[in-house]
N, CA, C and O atoms as CSV, one atom per row, in Angstrom:
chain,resi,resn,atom,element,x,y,z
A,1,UNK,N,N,-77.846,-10.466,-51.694
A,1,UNK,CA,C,-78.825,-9.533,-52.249
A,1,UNK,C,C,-78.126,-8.605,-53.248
A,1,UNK,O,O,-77.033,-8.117,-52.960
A,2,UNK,N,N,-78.701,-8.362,-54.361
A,2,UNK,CA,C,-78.011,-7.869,-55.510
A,2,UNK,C,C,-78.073,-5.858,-55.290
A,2,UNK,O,O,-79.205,-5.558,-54.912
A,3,UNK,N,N,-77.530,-5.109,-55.383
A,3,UNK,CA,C,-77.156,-3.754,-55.366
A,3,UNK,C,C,-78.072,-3.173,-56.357
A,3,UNK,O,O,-78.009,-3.127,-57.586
A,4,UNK,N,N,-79.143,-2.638,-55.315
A,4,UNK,CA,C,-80.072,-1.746,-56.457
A,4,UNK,C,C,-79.381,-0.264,-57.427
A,4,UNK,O,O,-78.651,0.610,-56.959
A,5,UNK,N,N,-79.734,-0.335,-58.417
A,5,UNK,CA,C,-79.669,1.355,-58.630
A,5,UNK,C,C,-80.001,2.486,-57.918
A,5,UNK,O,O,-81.146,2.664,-57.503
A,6,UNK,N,N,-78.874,3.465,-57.694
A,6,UNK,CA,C,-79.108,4.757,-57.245
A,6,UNK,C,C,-79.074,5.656,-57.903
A,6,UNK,O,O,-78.067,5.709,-58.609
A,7,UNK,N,N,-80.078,6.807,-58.050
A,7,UNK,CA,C,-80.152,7.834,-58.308
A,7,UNK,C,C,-79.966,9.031,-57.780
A,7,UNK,O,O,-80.256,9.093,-56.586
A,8,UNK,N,N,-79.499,10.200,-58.372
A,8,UNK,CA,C,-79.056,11.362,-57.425
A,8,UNK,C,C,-80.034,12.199,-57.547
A,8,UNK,O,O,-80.917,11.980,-58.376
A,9,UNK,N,N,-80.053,13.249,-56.786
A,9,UNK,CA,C,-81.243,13.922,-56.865
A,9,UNK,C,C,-81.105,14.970,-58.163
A,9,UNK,O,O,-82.285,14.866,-58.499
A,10,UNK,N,N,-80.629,15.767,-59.003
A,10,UNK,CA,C,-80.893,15.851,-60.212
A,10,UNK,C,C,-81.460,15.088,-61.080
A,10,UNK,O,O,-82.400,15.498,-61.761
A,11,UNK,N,N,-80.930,13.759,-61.193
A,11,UNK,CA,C,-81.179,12.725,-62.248
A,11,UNK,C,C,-83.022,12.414,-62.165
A,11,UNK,O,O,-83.762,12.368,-63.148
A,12,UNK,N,N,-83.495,12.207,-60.517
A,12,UNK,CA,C,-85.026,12.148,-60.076
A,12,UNK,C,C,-85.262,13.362,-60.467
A,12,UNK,O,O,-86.205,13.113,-61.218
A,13,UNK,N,N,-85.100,14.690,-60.544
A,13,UNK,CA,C,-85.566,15.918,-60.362
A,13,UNK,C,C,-85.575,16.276,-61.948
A,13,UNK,O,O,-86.299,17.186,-62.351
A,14,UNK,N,N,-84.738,15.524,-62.850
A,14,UNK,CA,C,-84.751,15.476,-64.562
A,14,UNK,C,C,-85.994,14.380,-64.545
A,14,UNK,O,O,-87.131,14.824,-64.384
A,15,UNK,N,N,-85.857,13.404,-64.658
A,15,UNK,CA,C,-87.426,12.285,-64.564
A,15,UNK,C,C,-88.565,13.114,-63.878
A,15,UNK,O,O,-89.583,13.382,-64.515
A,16,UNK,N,N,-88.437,13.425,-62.890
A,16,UNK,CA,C,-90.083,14.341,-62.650
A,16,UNK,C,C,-90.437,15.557,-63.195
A,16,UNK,O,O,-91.454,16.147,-62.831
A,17,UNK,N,N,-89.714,15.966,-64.006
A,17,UNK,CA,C,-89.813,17.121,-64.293
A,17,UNK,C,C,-90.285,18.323,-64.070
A,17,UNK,O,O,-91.128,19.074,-64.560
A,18,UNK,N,N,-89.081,18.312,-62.692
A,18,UNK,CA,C,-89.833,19.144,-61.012
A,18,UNK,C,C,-88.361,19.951,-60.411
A,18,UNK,O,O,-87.356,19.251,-60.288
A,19,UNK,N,N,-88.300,21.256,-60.094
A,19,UNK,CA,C,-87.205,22.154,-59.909
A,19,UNK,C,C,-87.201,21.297,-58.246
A,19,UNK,O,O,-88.097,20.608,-57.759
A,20,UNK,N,N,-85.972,21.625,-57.721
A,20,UNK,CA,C,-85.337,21.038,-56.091
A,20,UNK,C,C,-86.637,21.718,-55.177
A,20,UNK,O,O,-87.238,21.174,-54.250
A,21,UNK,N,N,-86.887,23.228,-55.813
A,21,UNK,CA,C,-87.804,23.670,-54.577
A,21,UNK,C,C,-88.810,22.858,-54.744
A,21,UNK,O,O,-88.975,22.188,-53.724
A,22,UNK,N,N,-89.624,22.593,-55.645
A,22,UNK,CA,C,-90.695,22.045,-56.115
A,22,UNK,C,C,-90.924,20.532,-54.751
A,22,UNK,O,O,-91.681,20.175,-53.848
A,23,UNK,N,N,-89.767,20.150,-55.411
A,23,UNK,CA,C,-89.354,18.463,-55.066
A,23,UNK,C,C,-89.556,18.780,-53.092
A,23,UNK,O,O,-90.508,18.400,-52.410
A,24,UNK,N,N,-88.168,19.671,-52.543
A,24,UNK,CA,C,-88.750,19.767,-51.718
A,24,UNK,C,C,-90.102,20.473,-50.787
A,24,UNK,O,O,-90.146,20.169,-49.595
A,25,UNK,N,N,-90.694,20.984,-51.094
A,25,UNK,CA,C,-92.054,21.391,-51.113
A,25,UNK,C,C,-93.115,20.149,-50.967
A,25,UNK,O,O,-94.035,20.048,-50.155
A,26,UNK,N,N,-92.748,19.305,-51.914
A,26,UNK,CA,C,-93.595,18.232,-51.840
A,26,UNK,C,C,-93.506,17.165,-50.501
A,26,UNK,O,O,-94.357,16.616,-49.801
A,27,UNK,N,N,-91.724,17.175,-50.535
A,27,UNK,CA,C,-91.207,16.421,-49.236
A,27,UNK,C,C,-91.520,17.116,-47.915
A,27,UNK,O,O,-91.917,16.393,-47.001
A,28,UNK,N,N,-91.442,17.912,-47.781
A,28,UNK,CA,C,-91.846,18.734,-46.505
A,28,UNK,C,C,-93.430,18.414,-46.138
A,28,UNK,O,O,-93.743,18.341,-44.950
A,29,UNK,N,N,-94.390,18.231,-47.138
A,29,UNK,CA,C,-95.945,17.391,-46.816
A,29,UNK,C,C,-96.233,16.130,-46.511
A,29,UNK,O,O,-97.227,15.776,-45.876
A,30,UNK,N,N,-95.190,15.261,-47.046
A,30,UNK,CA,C,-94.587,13.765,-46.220
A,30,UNK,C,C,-95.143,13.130,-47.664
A,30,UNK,O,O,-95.553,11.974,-47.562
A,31,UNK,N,N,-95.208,13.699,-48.923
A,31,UNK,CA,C,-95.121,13.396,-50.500
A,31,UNK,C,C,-93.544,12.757,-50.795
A,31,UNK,O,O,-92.522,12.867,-50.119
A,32,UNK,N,N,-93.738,12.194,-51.820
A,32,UNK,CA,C,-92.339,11.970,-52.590
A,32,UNK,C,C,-92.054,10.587,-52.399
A,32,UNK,O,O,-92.557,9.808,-51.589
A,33,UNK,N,N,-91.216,10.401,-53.222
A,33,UNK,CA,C,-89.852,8.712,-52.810
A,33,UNK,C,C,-89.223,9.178,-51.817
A,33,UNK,O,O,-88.925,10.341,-51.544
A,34,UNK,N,N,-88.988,8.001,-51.162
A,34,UNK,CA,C,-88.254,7.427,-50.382
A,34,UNK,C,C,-86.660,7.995,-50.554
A,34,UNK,O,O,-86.007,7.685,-51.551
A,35,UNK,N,N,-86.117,8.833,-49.514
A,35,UNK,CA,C,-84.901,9.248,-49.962
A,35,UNK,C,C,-83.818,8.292,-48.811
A,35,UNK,O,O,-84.145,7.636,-47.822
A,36,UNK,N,N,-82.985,8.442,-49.178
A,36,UNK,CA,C,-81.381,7.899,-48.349
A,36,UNK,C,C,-80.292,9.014,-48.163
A,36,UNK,O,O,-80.007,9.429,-49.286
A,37,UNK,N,N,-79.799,9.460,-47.501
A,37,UNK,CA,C,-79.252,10.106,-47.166
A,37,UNK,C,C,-77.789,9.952,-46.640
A,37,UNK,O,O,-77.690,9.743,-45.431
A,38,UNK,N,N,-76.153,10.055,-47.681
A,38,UNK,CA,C,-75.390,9.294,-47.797
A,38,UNK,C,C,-74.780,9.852,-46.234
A,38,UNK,O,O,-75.424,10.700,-45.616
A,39,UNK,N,N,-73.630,9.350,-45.738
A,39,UNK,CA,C,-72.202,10.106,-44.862
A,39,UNK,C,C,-72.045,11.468,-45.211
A,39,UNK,O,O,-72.354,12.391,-44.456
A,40,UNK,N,N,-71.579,11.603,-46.323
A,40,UNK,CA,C,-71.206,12.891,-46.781
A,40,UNK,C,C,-72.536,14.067,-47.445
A,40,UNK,O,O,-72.409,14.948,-48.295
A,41,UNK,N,N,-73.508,13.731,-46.830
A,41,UNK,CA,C,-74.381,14.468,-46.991
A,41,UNK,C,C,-75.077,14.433,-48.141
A,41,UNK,O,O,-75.926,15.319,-48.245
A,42,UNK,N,N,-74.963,13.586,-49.145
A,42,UNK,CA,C,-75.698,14.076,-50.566
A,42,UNK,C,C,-76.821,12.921,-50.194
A,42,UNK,O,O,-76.679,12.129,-49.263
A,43,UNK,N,N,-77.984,12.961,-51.097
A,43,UNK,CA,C,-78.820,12.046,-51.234
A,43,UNK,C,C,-79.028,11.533,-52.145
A,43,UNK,O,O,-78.466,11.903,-53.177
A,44,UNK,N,N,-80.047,10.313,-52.152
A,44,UNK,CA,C,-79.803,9.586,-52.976
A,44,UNK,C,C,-81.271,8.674,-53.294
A,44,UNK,O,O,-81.868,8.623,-52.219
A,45,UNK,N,N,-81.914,8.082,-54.164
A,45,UNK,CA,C,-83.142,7.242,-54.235
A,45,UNK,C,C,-83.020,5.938,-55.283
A,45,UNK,O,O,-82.795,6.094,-56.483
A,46,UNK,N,N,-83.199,4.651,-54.659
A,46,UNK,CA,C,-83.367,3.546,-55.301
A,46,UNK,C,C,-84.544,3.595,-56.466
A,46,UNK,O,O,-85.692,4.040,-56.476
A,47,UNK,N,N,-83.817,3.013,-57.314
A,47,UNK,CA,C,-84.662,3.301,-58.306
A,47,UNK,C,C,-86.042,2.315,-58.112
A,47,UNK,O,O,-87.044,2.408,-58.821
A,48,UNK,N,N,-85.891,1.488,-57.153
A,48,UNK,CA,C,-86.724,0.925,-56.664
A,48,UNK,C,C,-87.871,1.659,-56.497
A,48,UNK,O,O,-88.796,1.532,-57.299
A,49,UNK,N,N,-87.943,2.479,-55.481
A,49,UNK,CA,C,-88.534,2.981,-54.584
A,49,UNK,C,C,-88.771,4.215,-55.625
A,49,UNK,O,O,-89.977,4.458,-55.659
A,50,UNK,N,N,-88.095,4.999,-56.407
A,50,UNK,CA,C,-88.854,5.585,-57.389
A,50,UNK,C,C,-90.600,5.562,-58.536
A,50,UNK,O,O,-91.645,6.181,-58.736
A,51,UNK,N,N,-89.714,4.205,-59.004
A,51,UNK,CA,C,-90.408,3.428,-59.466
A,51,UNK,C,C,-91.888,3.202,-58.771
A,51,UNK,O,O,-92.894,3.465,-59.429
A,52,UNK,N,N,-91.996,2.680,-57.343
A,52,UNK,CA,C,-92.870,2.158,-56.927
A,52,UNK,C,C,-93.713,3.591,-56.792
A,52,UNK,O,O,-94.833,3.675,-57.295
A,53,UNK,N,N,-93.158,4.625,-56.139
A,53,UNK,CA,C,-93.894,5.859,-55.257
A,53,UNK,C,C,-94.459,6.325,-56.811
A,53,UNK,O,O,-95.360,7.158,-56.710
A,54,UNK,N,N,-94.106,5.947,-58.273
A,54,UNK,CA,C,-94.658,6.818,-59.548
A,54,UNK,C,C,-96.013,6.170,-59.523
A,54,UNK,O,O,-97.059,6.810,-59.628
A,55,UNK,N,N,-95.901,4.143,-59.296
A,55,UNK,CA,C,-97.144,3.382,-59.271
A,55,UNK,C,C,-98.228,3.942,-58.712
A,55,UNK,O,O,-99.345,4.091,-59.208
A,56,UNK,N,N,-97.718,4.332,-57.342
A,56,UNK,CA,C,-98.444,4.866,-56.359
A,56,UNK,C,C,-99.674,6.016,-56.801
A,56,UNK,O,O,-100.901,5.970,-56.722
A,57,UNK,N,N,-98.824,6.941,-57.244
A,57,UNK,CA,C,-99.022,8.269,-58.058
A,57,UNK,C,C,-100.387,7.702,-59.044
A,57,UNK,O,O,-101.538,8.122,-58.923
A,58,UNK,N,N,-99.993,6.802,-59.888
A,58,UNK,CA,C,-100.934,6.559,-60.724
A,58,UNK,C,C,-102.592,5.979,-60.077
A,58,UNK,O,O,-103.721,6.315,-60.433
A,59,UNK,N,N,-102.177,5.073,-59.092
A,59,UNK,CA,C,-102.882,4.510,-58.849
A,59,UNK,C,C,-103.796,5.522,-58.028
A,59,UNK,O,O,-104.970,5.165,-57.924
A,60,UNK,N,N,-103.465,6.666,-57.461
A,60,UNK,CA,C,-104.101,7.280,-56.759
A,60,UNK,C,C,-105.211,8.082,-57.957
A,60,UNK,O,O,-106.423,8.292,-57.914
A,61,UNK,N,N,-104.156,8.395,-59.000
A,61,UNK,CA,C,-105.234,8.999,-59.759
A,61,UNK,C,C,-106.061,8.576,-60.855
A,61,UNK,O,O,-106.732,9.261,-61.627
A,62,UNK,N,N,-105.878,7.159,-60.784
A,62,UNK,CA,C,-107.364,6.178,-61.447
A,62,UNK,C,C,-108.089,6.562,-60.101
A,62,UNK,O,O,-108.994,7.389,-60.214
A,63,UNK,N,N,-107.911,6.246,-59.285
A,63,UNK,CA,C,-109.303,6.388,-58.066
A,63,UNK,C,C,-110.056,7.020,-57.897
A,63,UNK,O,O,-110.835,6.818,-56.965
């Protein structure tokens, strides 16, 4: 299985164009991508799973 892209949480928090409180605010409502959470404490999001949770986003708001 091939090694997805990771993103750090600045790099997501530059693409959403959303401050950390913001970001977590949203996560604390059970909103957001999918995070990973390394050993050494930092986190992290497949760009996979970015990607998909933006689809999501959209699709909710055609509905």
């Amino acid at each position: 299985m091939a090694r997805q892209p990771m993103l750090k949480l600045p790099e997501v928090l530059a693409e959403l164009d959303m401050s950390r409180a913001a970001f977590y605010r949203m996560r604390a409502r059970g909103k957001g991508p999918r995070l990973i959470k390394l050993p050494n404490g930092q986190l992290r999001v497949r760009r996979s799973d970015l990607d998909n949770w933006l689809a999501q986003c959209e699709e909710a708001a055609a509905a």
